[in-house]
Amino acid sequence: MADTPIWLVALPLAGALAALLLPRLATAAAIVTGLLTTVAAGVLLFGVATQGALHYEIGGWTAGLGIMLRADGLSTLLLLMTALVVLAASIYASTYFRKTYERARFWPLWLLLWTSLNALLLSGDLFNIYVTLELLGLSAVALASLGGKRAAVEAALRYLLVGLLGSMLFLAGVGLIYAGYGTLDLTVLARVLEPGPVAWPALALMSSGLLLKTALFPLHFWLPPAHASAPAPVSAVLSALVVKAAFYLVLRLWLDVFANVITPASANLLGLLGAGAVLWGSWQALRAERLKLLAAYSTVAQLGYLFLFFPLLLALPAGPDRDLAAGGLAMLALTHGFAKAGLFLAIGIIQQRCGHDTIRELDGTAQHLPATTFAIALAGVALVGLPPSGAFLGKWQLLAGAVDTGQWWWLVVTVAGSLLAAAYIFRVLGHAFGHRPYPNQPVTVAREEWPALLLSAMAALVLGLAGAPVWGLLEIST
Amino acid sequence: MLTTQILYALAGCVLLALGVRGALLHASVLLRIVAINIMGAGVFLLLIAVAYRGPGLAADPVPHALVLTGIVVAVSATALALALARRLQVERDDG
C-alpha cells in the first residue's frame, strides 16, 4: 500500500515506452496501462481514506536530496478523476485514430501526459513541481499539434510559448524561495514562510506563471484556439485535467504553503479575475459558432468559478463552514473535469459522424445521434449546475459562503454566469432537437458513445448523489 | 565578495525582465523563442547567484542541480518550439 504512489507514475511511463517501441501494439498497451493505473489510483484512494496521507521516498533517498511523493485527500481525489477521465478518453481514442501512424504518434505522448499529470499531483517540493509542469506542458503541446492543420500548429506554438513564459516565471519564484529559506519542501515552507520582501515577490512570480497556465481571465487568450483545434480526446484531457493541474498548484500555494502571506486584497483580486472569467467566458461561449469553441470558452468560465472561492475561503474562519466551502470548491472542480471531458468526447463524435461542429447546422442531431445528444445534455446539466449534479453542491457552497461572509457580489456573478451557461447549453440543445423532415438514420455506436455518456453521467448524477465522501477525504492533509 | 553575488543576481533580474518584455511584445515567432531563452538565462543566473556562499567555500549544490535540469528542459522546449515554427513556415510557403 505504501508504495502505490510510485506505481501511478511508473505504470503510465512504462506504457508510454512500450507504445513507443511497439507501435503495432500501442493501442492494446495503452488500454492495459490505463486499466492498471486506474486500479492503482483506486487502491491509493482506499489507502489514503483508511490510513491517512501517504509518503513515498523514491529509491529510499530522503527529502532534500531525493524526491518525495505525497498523496493527501485532495491530490488523491484529483488522481482518481484523472485516471477515470484518461481511461474513458483512451477507450474513445482507440476508435478516433484510425490510421496506424496516427496511433503510433498519439499513444506515447498520451501516456507521457498522464505520467506527468500524476507526478505533478504527487509532488511535494517546488522544484519537482517545476519539472512536472514542464513535462506536462511539452506533452500537451505535442498532442495539441496532432490535429495537423495549420490552425492547430499555430495554436500549439502559442500554447507552448505561453507555457514556457509561465514556467520561467514560476522557476524565478522558486529561486527566490530557495534564496530566502534554503528549502523547497512544501510542508517545511508552510511552517517557515513569513510575509516579507522574499515571500511576496516569490508568490507574485509563481502565481502569475501558474495563472497564465491555468488560463485565468485575462490570461486566457491562448486557451480557446489550442483546445478547439486539438483532436477530440486531446481537447477533453486538456480542458478537463491539464488546466486543472495548474489550478491545483495555485490552490496548494495559496491555501497551504503561503497561507500566512496571503492578504485579503490579493484574494479579492483573484476573485475579481475569476468573476471576469465567468462573465466573459460564458458570454463568448454563448456567441461561439462552433461547438468546440463553445466548450473551450466554457472552460474559461468554469475555471473562473473556482477562483471565486478564494476570497470566501480567506474570509471564513477555520472551522466547519470553511471545510464545507473547500469541499464545494473540490466538488466543482471534479464535476467540471468529468462534464467537460464528456462534452468534448460527445462533440468529437458529432464532428466525425456529421463532418462538422457548427452549432447552427446541428438540426436533427437528436434524431441521428440520440445517445451522443443525451451525453451533451447530461454534461450541460453539470456545467449549468442544476441538481443533482456535483456542480450544484459546489455552487451551493459558493453561494452559502458569499452570504455568510457578506460578500454578496460574488453571488450576483455566480447567478449571472449560471444563467449564461444555461443559455449556451440550451442553444446547442435547441438546435440538436430541431426537427429535420428526412434525418439520417439513427446511429448508436457503443464503443464510441459509452465513454462520453459515462463521464457525463458521473458529473451529473454520481458526484451529486454520492459525493459526500469528498468532504471527508479533503480533511486528510499532509 | 558579496557584491559579486548581488551583481550576478541583478544581471539575472535584468535579463529576466528583458526576456519577458521580448516574449510579450515581439510579433516574430523566432524572436519570441530567443526572448524566452534570454528569460531562462536570467533565471539560471539568479539561481547561480543564490548558490554562491562566499570566497573559498564550495557552492550550494541544490541550485546548481536546478540550473542543470532547467537547461535540459529549456533545450528540449526550444527544440519543440523551433520544430513547430518550422512546420508553420513550410505550410505557409506551400500556400
Coordinates of C-alpha atoms in Angstrom, one line a residue:
Chain A
M1 CA 0.0 0.0 0.0
A2 CA 2.7 2.4 0.9
D3 CA 4.4 2.2 -2.5
T4 CA 1.2 2.8 -4.5
P5 CA 2.3 6.4 -5.4
I6 CA 5.2 5.3 -7.4
W7 CA 3.0 2.9 -9.4
L8 CA 0.9 5.8 -10.5
V9 CA 4.0 7.3 -12.1
A10 CA 5.8 4.2 -13.2
L11 CA 2.9 2.4 -14.9
P12 CA 1.9 5.1 -17.5
L13 CA 5.6 5.8 -18.1
A14 CA 6.3 2.1 -18.8
G15 CA 3.2 2.1 -21.0
A16 CA 4.5 5.1 -22.9
L17 CA 7.8 3.4 -23.6
A18 CA 6.0 0.2 -24.7
A19 CA 3.8 2.2 -27.0
L20 CA 6.9 3.9 -28.5
L21 CA 8.8 0.7 -29.0
L22 CA 5.9 -1.5 -30.3
P23 CA 3.8 0.9 -32.4
R24 CA 1.6 -2.0 -33.6
L25 CA 0.6 -3.0 -30.1
A26 CA 0.4 0.7 -28.9
T27 CA -3.4 0.7 -28.5
A28 CA -3.5 -2.5 -26.6
A29 CA -0.6 -1.4 -24.4
A30 CA -2.3 1.9 -23.7
I31 CA -5.6 0.3 -22.7
V32 CA -3.9 -2.2 -20.4
T33 CA -1.8 0.5 -18.8
G34 CA -5.0 2.6 -18.4
L35 CA -6.8 -0.1 -16.5
L36 CA -3.8 -0.9 -14.3
T37 CA -3.2 2.8 -13.5
T38 CA -6.9 3.3 -12.7
V39 CA -6.8 0.3 -10.3
A40 CA -3.6 1.9 -8.7
A41 CA -5.5 5.2 -8.3
G42 CA -8.4 3.3 -6.6
V43 CA -6.0 1.5 -4.3
L44 CA -4.4 4.8 -3.4
L45 CA -7.7 6.4 -2.6
F46 CA -8.6 3.4 -0.4
G47 CA -5.2 3.7 1.3
V48 CA -5.5 7.4 2.0
A49 CA -9.0 7.1 3.2
T50 CA -8.1 4.3 5.7
Q51 CA -4.5 5.2 6.7
G52 CA -4.3 9.0 6.1
A53 CA -1.8 10.8 3.9
L54 CA 0.9 8.6 2.2
H55 CA 4.5 9.5 1.7
Y56 CA 7.0 7.7 -0.5
E57 CA 10.7 8.3 -0.9
I58 CA 11.9 7.3 -4.3
G59 CA 14.9 5.0 -4.1
G60 CA 14.9 5.4 -0.3
W61 CA 16.5 8.9 -0.6
T62 CA 15.2 11.3 2.0
A63 CA 13.7 14.7 1.1
G64 CA 16.2 17.4 0.4
L65 CA 18.3 15.2 -1.9
G66 CA 15.8 12.7 -3.1
I67 CA 12.3 13.1 -4.5
M68 CA 9.4 12.6 -2.1
L69 CA 6.0 11.7 -3.4
R70 CA 3.0 12.7 -1.3
A71 CA -0.7 11.8 -1.5
D72 CA -3.3 13.5 0.6
G73 CA -7.1 13.8 0.3
L74 CA -7.2 16.5 -2.4
S75 CA -4.4 15.1 -4.6
T76 CA -5.8 11.5 -4.4
L77 CA -9.3 12.7 -5.5
L78 CA -7.7 14.5 -8.4
L79 CA -5.6 11.4 -9.2
L80 CA -8.7 9.2 -9.4
M81 CA -10.5 11.8 -11.5
T82 CA -7.5 11.9 -13.8
A83 CA -7.4 8.1 -14.1
L84 CA -11.1 7.8 -14.9
V85 CA -11.1 10.6 -17.4
V86 CA -8.0 9.5 -19.2
L87 CA -9.2 5.9 -19.2
A88 CA -12.5 6.9 -20.8
A89 CA -10.8 9.2 -23.3
S90 CA -8.4 6.3 -24.1
I91 CA -11.2 4.0 -25.0
Y92 CA -12.7 6.7 -27.2
A93 CA -9.3 7.5 -28.7
S94 CA -8.8 3.8 -29.7
T95 CA -11.7 4.3 -32.2
Y96 CA -10.9 8.0 -33.0
F97 CA -7.5 7.5 -34.5
R98 CA -7.9 5.0 -37.4
K99 CA -4.5 5.1 -39.2
T100 CA -1.5 3.2 -37.8
Y101 CA 0.9 6.2 -38.0
E102 CA -1.6 8.4 -36.1
R103 CA -1.8 5.9 -33.3
A104 CA 2.0 5.5 -33.2
R105 CA 2.3 9.2 -32.7
F106 CA -0.6 9.6 -30.3
W107 CA -0.2 6.9 -27.7
P108 CA 3.3 7.5 -26.3
L109 CA 2.6 11.2 -25.9
W110 CA -0.8 10.5 -24.4
L111 CA 0.7 8.2 -21.7
L112 CA 3.6 10.7 -21.1
L113 CA 0.9 13.3 -20.4
W114 CA -0.7 11.0 -17.9
T115 CA 2.7 10.3 -16.3
S116 CA 3.4 14.0 -15.8
L117 CA -0.1 14.7 -14.5
N118 CA 0.2 12.0 -11.9
A119 CA 3.8 13.1 -11.0
L120 CA 2.6 16.7 -10.6
L121 CA -0.3 15.8 -8.3
L122 CA 2.1 13.7 -6.2
S123 CA 4.9 16.2 -6.0
G124 CA 5.9 17.5 -2.6
D125 CA 8.6 20.1 -3.4
L126 CA 8.7 23.2 -5.6
F127 CA 11.4 22.0 -8.0
N128 CA 9.7 18.7 -8.7
I129 CA 6.6 20.7 -9.5
Y130 CA 8.5 22.9 -12.0
V131 CA 9.9 19.8 -13.8
T132 CA 6.5 18.1 -13.9
L133 CA 4.8 21.3 -15.1
E134 CA 7.3 21.4 -18.0
L135 CA 6.8 17.8 -18.9
L136 CA 3.1 18.3 -18.8
G137 CA 3.4 21.4 -21.0
L138 CA 5.6 19.7 -23.6
S139 CA 3.5 16.6 -23.9
A140 CA 0.3 18.7 -24.0
V141 CA 1.6 20.9 -26.8
A142 CA 2.8 18.0 -28.9
L143 CA -0.6 16.4 -28.5
A144 CA -2.4 19.6 -29.4
S145 CA -0.4 19.9 -32.6
L146 CA -1.5 16.4 -33.7
G147 CA -4.6 17.9 -35.4
G148 CA -2.1 18.6 -38.2
K149 CA -4.0 21.6 -39.7
R150 CA -2.3 25.0 -39.8
A151 CA -4.6 26.4 -37.2
A152 CA -3.7 23.5 -34.8
V153 CA 0.1 24.1 -35.3
E154 CA -0.3 27.8 -34.8
A155 CA -2.4 27.3 -31.6
A156 CA 0.1 24.7 -30.3
L157 CA 3.0 27.0 -30.8
R158 CA 1.3 29.8 -29.0
Y159 CA 0.4 27.4 -26.2
L160 CA 4.0 26.3 -26.0
L161 CA 5.4 29.9 -25.8
V162 CA 2.8 30.9 -23.2
G163 CA 3.5 27.8 -21.2
L164 CA 7.3 28.4 -21.3
L165 CA 6.8 32.0 -20.2
G166 CA 4.7 30.7 -17.3
S167 CA 7.2 28.1 -16.2
M168 CA 10.1 30.5 -16.3
L169 CA 8.2 33.0 -14.1
F170 CA 7.4 30.0 -11.7
L171 CA 11.1 29.0 -11.7
A172 CA 12.2 32.5 -10.9
G173 CA 9.9 32.4 -7.9
V174 CA 11.3 29.0 -6.8
G175 CA 14.8 30.5 -7.0
L176 CA 13.7 33.4 -4.7
I177 CA 12.2 31.0 -2.2
Y178 CA 15.4 28.9 -2.1
A179 CA 17.5 32.1 -1.6
G180 CA 15.3 33.2 1.3
Y181 CA 14.5 29.9 3.1
G182 CA 17.0 27.3 1.8
T183 CA 14.3 24.7 1.3
L184 CA 11.9 23.7 -1.4
D185 CA 9.8 21.3 0.6
L186 CA 6.1 22.3 0.7
T187 CA 5.4 21.2 4.2
V188 CA 8.5 22.8 5.6
L189 CA 7.8 26.0 3.7
A190 CA 4.3 26.1 5.0
R191 CA 5.7 26.4 8.6
V192 CA 8.5 28.9 8.0
L193 CA 7.2 31.3 5.3
E194 CA 6.6 34.8 6.6
P195 CA 5.2 37.9 4.9
G196 CA 8.1 40.0 3.7
P197 CA 10.3 41.0 0.8
V198 CA 11.1 37.4 -0.2
A199 CA 7.7 35.8 0.1
W200 CA 5.7 38.5 -1.7
P201 CA 7.6 38.7 -5.0
A202 CA 8.1 34.9 -5.0
L203 CA 4.3 34.4 -4.6
A204 CA 3.7 37.0 -7.3
L205 CA 6.1 35.4 -9.8
M206 CA 4.9 31.8 -9.1
S207 CA 1.2 32.8 -9.2
S208 CA 1.5 34.8 -12.4
G209 CA 3.2 31.9 -14.1
L210 CA 0.5 29.5 -12.9
L211 CA -2.4 31.8 -13.7
L212 CA -1.1 32.0 -17.2
K213 CA -1.1 28.2 -17.4
T214 CA -4.5 27.9 -15.8
A215 CA -5.8 30.5 -18.3
L216 CA -7.4 32.8 -15.8
F217 CA -9.1 35.8 -17.4
P218 CA -7.5 38.0 -18.9
L219 CA -4.6 35.5 -19.5
H220 CA -7.0 33.0 -21.2
F221 CA -6.3 34.2 -24.8
W222 CA -4.3 31.1 -25.7
L223 CA -6.8 28.5 -24.5
P224 CA -9.7 28.6 -26.9
P225 CA -7.7 28.2 -30.1
A226 CA -5.5 25.5 -28.6
H227 CA -8.3 23.5 -27.1
A228 CA -10.7 23.9 -30.0
S229 CA -8.2 22.8 -32.7
A230 CA -6.8 19.7 -31.0
P231 CA -8.1 16.2 -31.7
A232 CA -11.3 15.4 -29.6
P233 CA -9.7 13.1 -26.9
V234 CA -6.8 15.6 -26.5
S235 CA -9.2 18.5 -26.1
A236 CA -11.1 16.6 -23.5
V237 CA -8.0 16.0 -21.4
L238 CA -6.5 19.5 -21.9
S239 CA -9.7 21.1 -20.8
A240 CA -10.6 18.7 -18.0
L241 CA -7.2 18.0 -16.5
V242 CA -4.3 20.0 -17.7
V243 CA -5.5 23.4 -16.9
K244 CA -6.8 22.0 -13.6
A245 CA -3.3 20.7 -12.7
A246 CA -2.1 24.3 -12.8
F247 CA -5.1 25.4 -10.7
Y248 CA -4.3 22.7 -8.2
L249 CA -0.9 24.2 -7.7
V250 CA -2.4 27.7 -7.2
L251 CA -4.7 26.2 -4.6
R252 CA -1.9 24.4 -2.8
L253 CA 0.3 27.5 -2.8
W254 CA -2.4 30.0 -1.7
L255 CA -4.2 27.9 0.9
D256 CA -1.4 25.7 2.3
V257 CA 2.1 26.9 1.6
F258 CA 1.7 30.7 1.5
A259 CA -1.3 30.8 3.9
N260 CA 0.5 33.2 6.2
V261 CA 1.4 35.5 3.4
I262 CA -1.9 36.0 1.6
T263 CA -3.7 39.2 2.2
P264 CA -7.4 39.8 1.7
A265 CA -6.7 42.2 -1.1
S266 CA -4.8 39.6 -3.1
A267 CA -7.5 37.0 -2.6
N268 CA -10.1 39.6 -3.7
L269 CA -8.0 40.2 -6.8
L270 CA -8.2 36.5 -7.7
G271 CA -11.9 36.6 -7.1
L272 CA -12.3 39.6 -9.3
L273 CA -10.4 38.0 -12.2
G274 CA -12.5 34.9 -11.6
A275 CA -15.6 36.9 -11.9
G276 CA -14.3 38.4 -15.1
A277 CA -13.6 34.9 -16.4
V278 CA -17.1 33.7 -15.5
L279 CA -18.9 36.6 -17.3
W280 CA -16.5 36.9 -20.3
G281 CA -16.1 33.2 -20.8
S282 CA -19.8 32.4 -20.6
W283 CA -20.6 35.4 -23.0
Q284 CA -18.1 34.2 -25.5
A285 CA -19.4 30.6 -25.2
L286 CA -22.9 32.0 -26.0
R287 CA -21.6 33.7 -29.1
A288 CA -19.4 30.9 -30.3
E289 CA -20.3 29.4 -33.7
R290 CA -18.6 26.1 -33.3
L291 CA -19.3 23.5 -30.6
K292 CA -15.6 23.0 -29.7
L293 CA -15.0 26.7 -29.3
L294 CA -18.1 26.9 -27.1
A295 CA -16.7 24.1 -24.9
A296 CA -13.3 25.8 -24.7
Y297 CA -14.8 29.2 -23.6
S298 CA -17.0 27.3 -21.2
T299 CA -13.7 26.0 -19.6
V300 CA -12.5 29.6 -19.2
A301 CA -15.8 30.4 -17.4
Q302 CA -15.8 27.3 -15.2
L303 CA -12.2 28.0 -14.0
G304 CA -13.5 31.4 -13.0
Y305 CA -16.0 29.9 -10.5
L306 CA -13.1 28.1 -8.8
F307 CA -11.3 31.4 -8.3
L308 CA -14.4 32.9 -6.7
F309 CA -13.8 30.6 -3.8
F310 CA -10.5 32.3 -2.8
P311 CA -11.9 35.5 -1.2
L312 CA -14.6 33.4 0.6
L313 CA -12.1 30.9 2.0
L314 CA -9.9 33.7 3.2
A315 CA -12.8 35.4 4.9
L316 CA -14.2 32.3 6.6
P317 CA -12.6 31.4 9.9
A318 CA -11.1 27.9 10.2
G319 CA -14.0 25.5 11.1
P320 CA -16.9 23.6 9.6
D321 CA -18.0 26.4 7.4
R322 CA -14.6 26.8 5.8
D323 CA -14.3 23.0 5.3
L324 CA -17.7 23.0 3.6
A325 CA -16.7 25.7 1.2
A326 CA -13.3 24.0 0.5
G327 CA -15.3 20.8 -0.3
G328 CA -17.6 22.8 -2.6
L329 CA -14.5 24.0 -4.4
A330 CA -13.2 20.5 -4.9
M331 CA -16.7 19.2 -5.9
L332 CA -17.0 21.9 -8.6
A333 CA -13.5 21.1 -9.9
L334 CA -14.2 17.4 -10.1
T335 CA -17.6 17.9 -11.7
H336 CA -16.2 20.2 -14.3
G337 CA -13.4 17.7 -15.1
F338 CA -15.9 14.9 -15.8
A339 CA -18.5 17.0 -17.5
K340 CA -16.1 18.8 -19.8
A341 CA -14.3 15.6 -20.8
G342 CA -17.7 14.0 -21.6
L343 CA -18.8 17.1 -23.6
F344 CA -15.6 17.2 -25.7
L345 CA -15.9 13.4 -26.4
A346 CA -19.5 13.9 -27.5
I347 CA -18.5 16.8 -29.7
G348 CA -15.8 14.6 -31.2
I349 CA -18.5 12.0 -32.2
I350 CA -20.7 14.7 -33.8
Q351 CA -17.7 16.1 -35.6
Q352 CA -16.8 12.7 -37.1
R353 CA -20.3 11.5 -37.8
C354 CA -21.7 14.8 -39.2
G355 CA -18.5 16.1 -40.6
H356 CA -18.7 19.5 -38.8
D357 CA -19.4 21.1 -35.4
T358 CA -21.2 24.2 -36.5
I359 CA -23.9 24.9 -33.9
R360 CA -26.3 26.5 -36.4
E361 CA -26.4 23.3 -38.5
L362 CA -27.0 20.8 -35.8
D363 CA -30.7 20.3 -36.5
G364 CA -31.7 16.7 -36.5
T365 CA -28.7 15.6 -34.4
A366 CA -31.0 14.2 -31.7
Q367 CA -32.7 12.1 -34.3
H368 CA -29.4 11.0 -35.9
L369 CA -27.2 10.5 -32.7
P370 CA -29.6 10.1 -29.8
A371 CA -27.1 8.8 -27.2
T372 CA -24.5 11.5 -28.0
T373 CA -27.1 14.2 -27.7
F374 CA -28.1 12.8 -24.3
A375 CA -24.4 12.9 -23.2
I376 CA -24.2 16.6 -24.2
A377 CA -27.4 17.3 -22.3
L378 CA -26.1 15.5 -19.2
A379 CA -22.8 17.4 -19.4
G380 CA -24.8 20.5 -19.8
V381 CA -26.8 19.8 -16.6
A382 CA -23.4 19.7 -14.8
L383 CA -22.0 22.8 -16.4
V384 CA -25.1 24.9 -15.6
G385 CA -25.1 23.5 -12.1
L386 CA -28.6 22.0 -12.0
P387 CA -29.4 19.4 -9.3
P388 CA -28.5 16.6 -8.9
S389 CA -25.1 17.4 -10.4
G390 CA -21.9 17.8 -8.3
A391 CA -21.7 21.4 -9.6
F392 CA -25.0 22.1 -7.8
L393 CA -23.4 21.2 -4.5
G394 CA -20.3 23.2 -5.3
K395 CA -22.2 26.3 -6.4
W396 CA -24.5 26.0 -3.3
Q397 CA -21.4 26.2 -1.1
L398 CA -20.2 29.1 -3.1
L399 CA -23.5 31.0 -2.6
A400 CA -23.6 30.0 1.1
G401 CA -20.1 31.3 1.6
A402 CA -20.9 34.5 -0.2
V403 CA -23.9 35.1 2.1
D404 CA -22.0 34.0 5.3
T405 CA -19.2 36.4 4.7
G406 CA -21.4 39.2 3.4
Q407 CA -19.7 39.3 0.0
W408 CA -23.0 39.3 -2.0
W409 CA -21.4 40.5 -5.2
W410 CA -19.9 37.0 -5.8
L411 CA -23.5 35.7 -5.6
V412 CA -24.6 38.0 -8.4
V413 CA -21.7 36.8 -10.6
T414 CA -22.5 33.2 -9.9
V415 CA -26.1 33.6 -10.8
A416 CA -25.4 35.6 -13.9
G417 CA -22.8 33.0 -15.0
S418 CA -25.2 30.1 -14.4
L419 CA -27.9 31.8 -16.5
L420 CA -25.5 32.4 -19.3
A421 CA -24.4 28.8 -19.1
A422 CA -28.0 27.6 -19.3
A423 CA -28.4 29.9 -22.4
Y424 CA -25.4 28.5 -24.2
I425 CA -26.3 24.8 -23.4
F426 CA -29.9 25.3 -24.4
R427 CA -28.9 27.0 -27.6
V428 CA -27.0 23.8 -28.5
L429 CA -29.8 21.5 -27.4
G430 CA -32.4 23.7 -29.2
H431 CA -30.6 23.2 -32.5
A432 CA -29.9 19.5 -31.8
F433 CA -33.6 18.8 -31.1
G434 CA -34.6 20.9 -34.1
H435 CA -36.8 18.8 -36.4
R436 CA -35.5 17.7 -39.8
P437 CA -38.0 16.0 -42.1
Y438 CA -35.6 13.5 -43.6
P439 CA -32.9 12.9 -40.9
N440 CA -30.0 10.5 -41.2
Q441 CA -30.6 7.0 -39.8
P442 CA -30.4 6.9 -36.0
V443 CA -26.9 5.6 -35.1
T444 CA -25.6 4.2 -31.8
V445 CA -22.0 3.2 -31.7
A446 CA -21.4 1.7 -28.3
R447 CA -17.7 1.9 -28.1
E448 CA -17.6 5.5 -29.2
E449 CA -20.5 6.7 -27.2
W450 CA -20.1 4.9 -23.8
P451 CA -17.1 6.9 -22.6
A452 CA -18.8 10.3 -23.2
L453 CA -22.1 9.0 -21.6
L454 CA -20.3 7.6 -18.5
L455 CA -18.2 10.7 -18.0
S456 CA -21.3 13.0 -18.3
A457 CA -23.4 10.7 -16.0
M458 CA -20.5 10.8 -13.4
A459 CA -20.7 14.6 -13.4
A460 CA -24.5 15.0 -13.5
L461 CA -25.6 12.1 -11.3
V462 CA -22.9 10.2 -9.4
L463 CA -21.0 13.1 -7.9
G464 CA -24.1 14.9 -6.8
L465 CA -25.9 11.9 -5.3
A466 CA -22.9 10.1 -3.8
G467 CA -20.4 12.9 -3.4
A468 CA -20.5 13.2 0.4
P469 CA -17.2 11.2 0.9
V470 CA -15.4 14.1 -0.9
W471 CA -15.7 16.3 2.1
G472 CA -14.3 13.6 4.4
L473 CA -11.4 12.9 2.2
L474 CA -10.4 16.6 1.9
E475 CA -9.7 16.7 5.7
I476 CA -6.8 14.3 5.2
S477 CA -3.8 16.5 4.6
T478 CA -0.1 16.2 4.9
Chain B
M1 CA 32.6 39.0 -2.2
L2 CA 29.0 39.8 -1.5
T3 CA 28.9 42.4 -4.3
T4 CA 29.8 39.7 -6.9
Q5 CA 26.7 37.8 -5.8
I6 CA 24.5 40.9 -6.0
L7 CA 25.9 41.8 -9.4
Y8 CA 25.1 38.3 -10.7
A9 CA 21.6 38.4 -9.2
L10 CA 20.9 41.9 -10.6
A11 CA 22.1 40.8 -14.0
G12 CA 19.8 37.8 -13.8
C13 CA 16.8 40.1 -12.9
V14 CA 17.6 42.4 -15.8
L15 CA 17.8 39.5 -18.3
L16 CA 14.6 38.1 -16.9
A17 CA 12.8 41.5 -17.4
L18 CA 14.2 41.9 -20.9
G19 CA 13.1 38.4 -21.8
V20 CA 9.6 38.9 -20.5
R21 CA 9.3 42.2 -22.4
G22 CA 10.6 40.5 -25.6
A23 CA 8.4 37.4 -25.3
L24 CA 5.3 39.6 -24.9
L25 CA 6.0 42.4 -27.4
H26 CA 7.7 40.7 -30.4
A27 CA 5.5 39.5 -33.2
S28 CA 8.0 37.2 -34.8
V29 CA 8.0 33.7 -33.5
L30 CA 11.8 33.3 -33.7
L31 CA 12.4 36.5 -31.7
R32 CA 9.9 35.3 -29.1
I33 CA 11.7 31.9 -28.8
V34 CA 15.0 33.8 -28.3
A35 CA 13.4 36.1 -25.8
I36 CA 12.2 33.2 -23.7
N37 CA 15.7 31.7 -23.8
I38 CA 17.1 35.0 -22.5
M39 CA 14.5 34.9 -19.8
G40 CA 15.7 31.4 -18.9
A41 CA 19.3 32.6 -18.9
G42 CA 18.2 35.3 -16.4
V43 CA 16.6 32.8 -14.1
F44 CA 19.6 30.5 -14.3
L45 CA 22.0 33.4 -13.5
L46 CA 19.8 34.2 -10.5
L47 CA 20.0 30.6 -9.3
I48 CA 23.8 30.6 -9.7
A49 CA 24.0 33.7 -7.6
V50 CA 21.9 32.1 -5.0
A51 CA 24.3 29.1 -4.8
Y52 CA 27.3 31.4 -4.0
R53 CA 28.4 31.1 -0.4
G54 CA 31.5 33.2 -0.3
P55 CA 35.1 33.0 -1.4
G56 CA 36.8 29.7 -0.7
L57 CA 33.6 27.9 0.1
A58 CA 32.0 25.2 -2.0
A59 CA 28.9 26.5 -3.7
D60 CA 25.5 25.1 -2.7
P61 CA 24.8 22.1 -5.0
V62 CA 21.0 22.3 -4.9
P63 CA 20.6 25.4 -7.1
H64 CA 23.2 24.0 -9.5
A65 CA 21.2 20.9 -9.9
L66 CA 18.1 23.1 -10.5
V67 CA 20.0 25.0 -13.2
L68 CA 21.2 21.8 -14.9
T69 CA 17.7 20.4 -15.0
G70 CA 16.3 23.8 -16.1
I71 CA 18.8 23.9 -19.0
V72 CA 17.8 20.4 -20.2
V73 CA 14.2 21.4 -20.1
A74 CA 14.8 24.7 -21.9
V75 CA 16.8 23.0 -24.7
S76 CA 14.0 20.4 -25.3
A77 CA 11.3 23.1 -25.2
T78 CA 13.3 25.3 -27.6
A79 CA 13.7 22.3 -30.0
L80 CA 9.9 21.7 -29.9
A81 CA 9.2 25.4 -30.5
L82 CA 11.6 25.5 -33.4
A83 CA 10.1 22.3 -34.9
L84 CA 6.6 23.7 -34.7
A85 CA 7.7 27.1 -36.1
R86 CA 9.4 25.4 -39.0
R87 CA 6.3 23.3 -39.8
L88 CA 4.3 26.5 -39.8
Q89 CA 6.7 28.2 -42.1
V90 CA 6.7 25.2 -44.5
E91 CA 2.9 25.2 -44.6
R92 CA 2.9 29.0 -45.2
D93 CA 5.3 28.6 -48.1
D94 CA 3.1 25.9 -49.6
G95 CA 0.2 28.4 -49.6

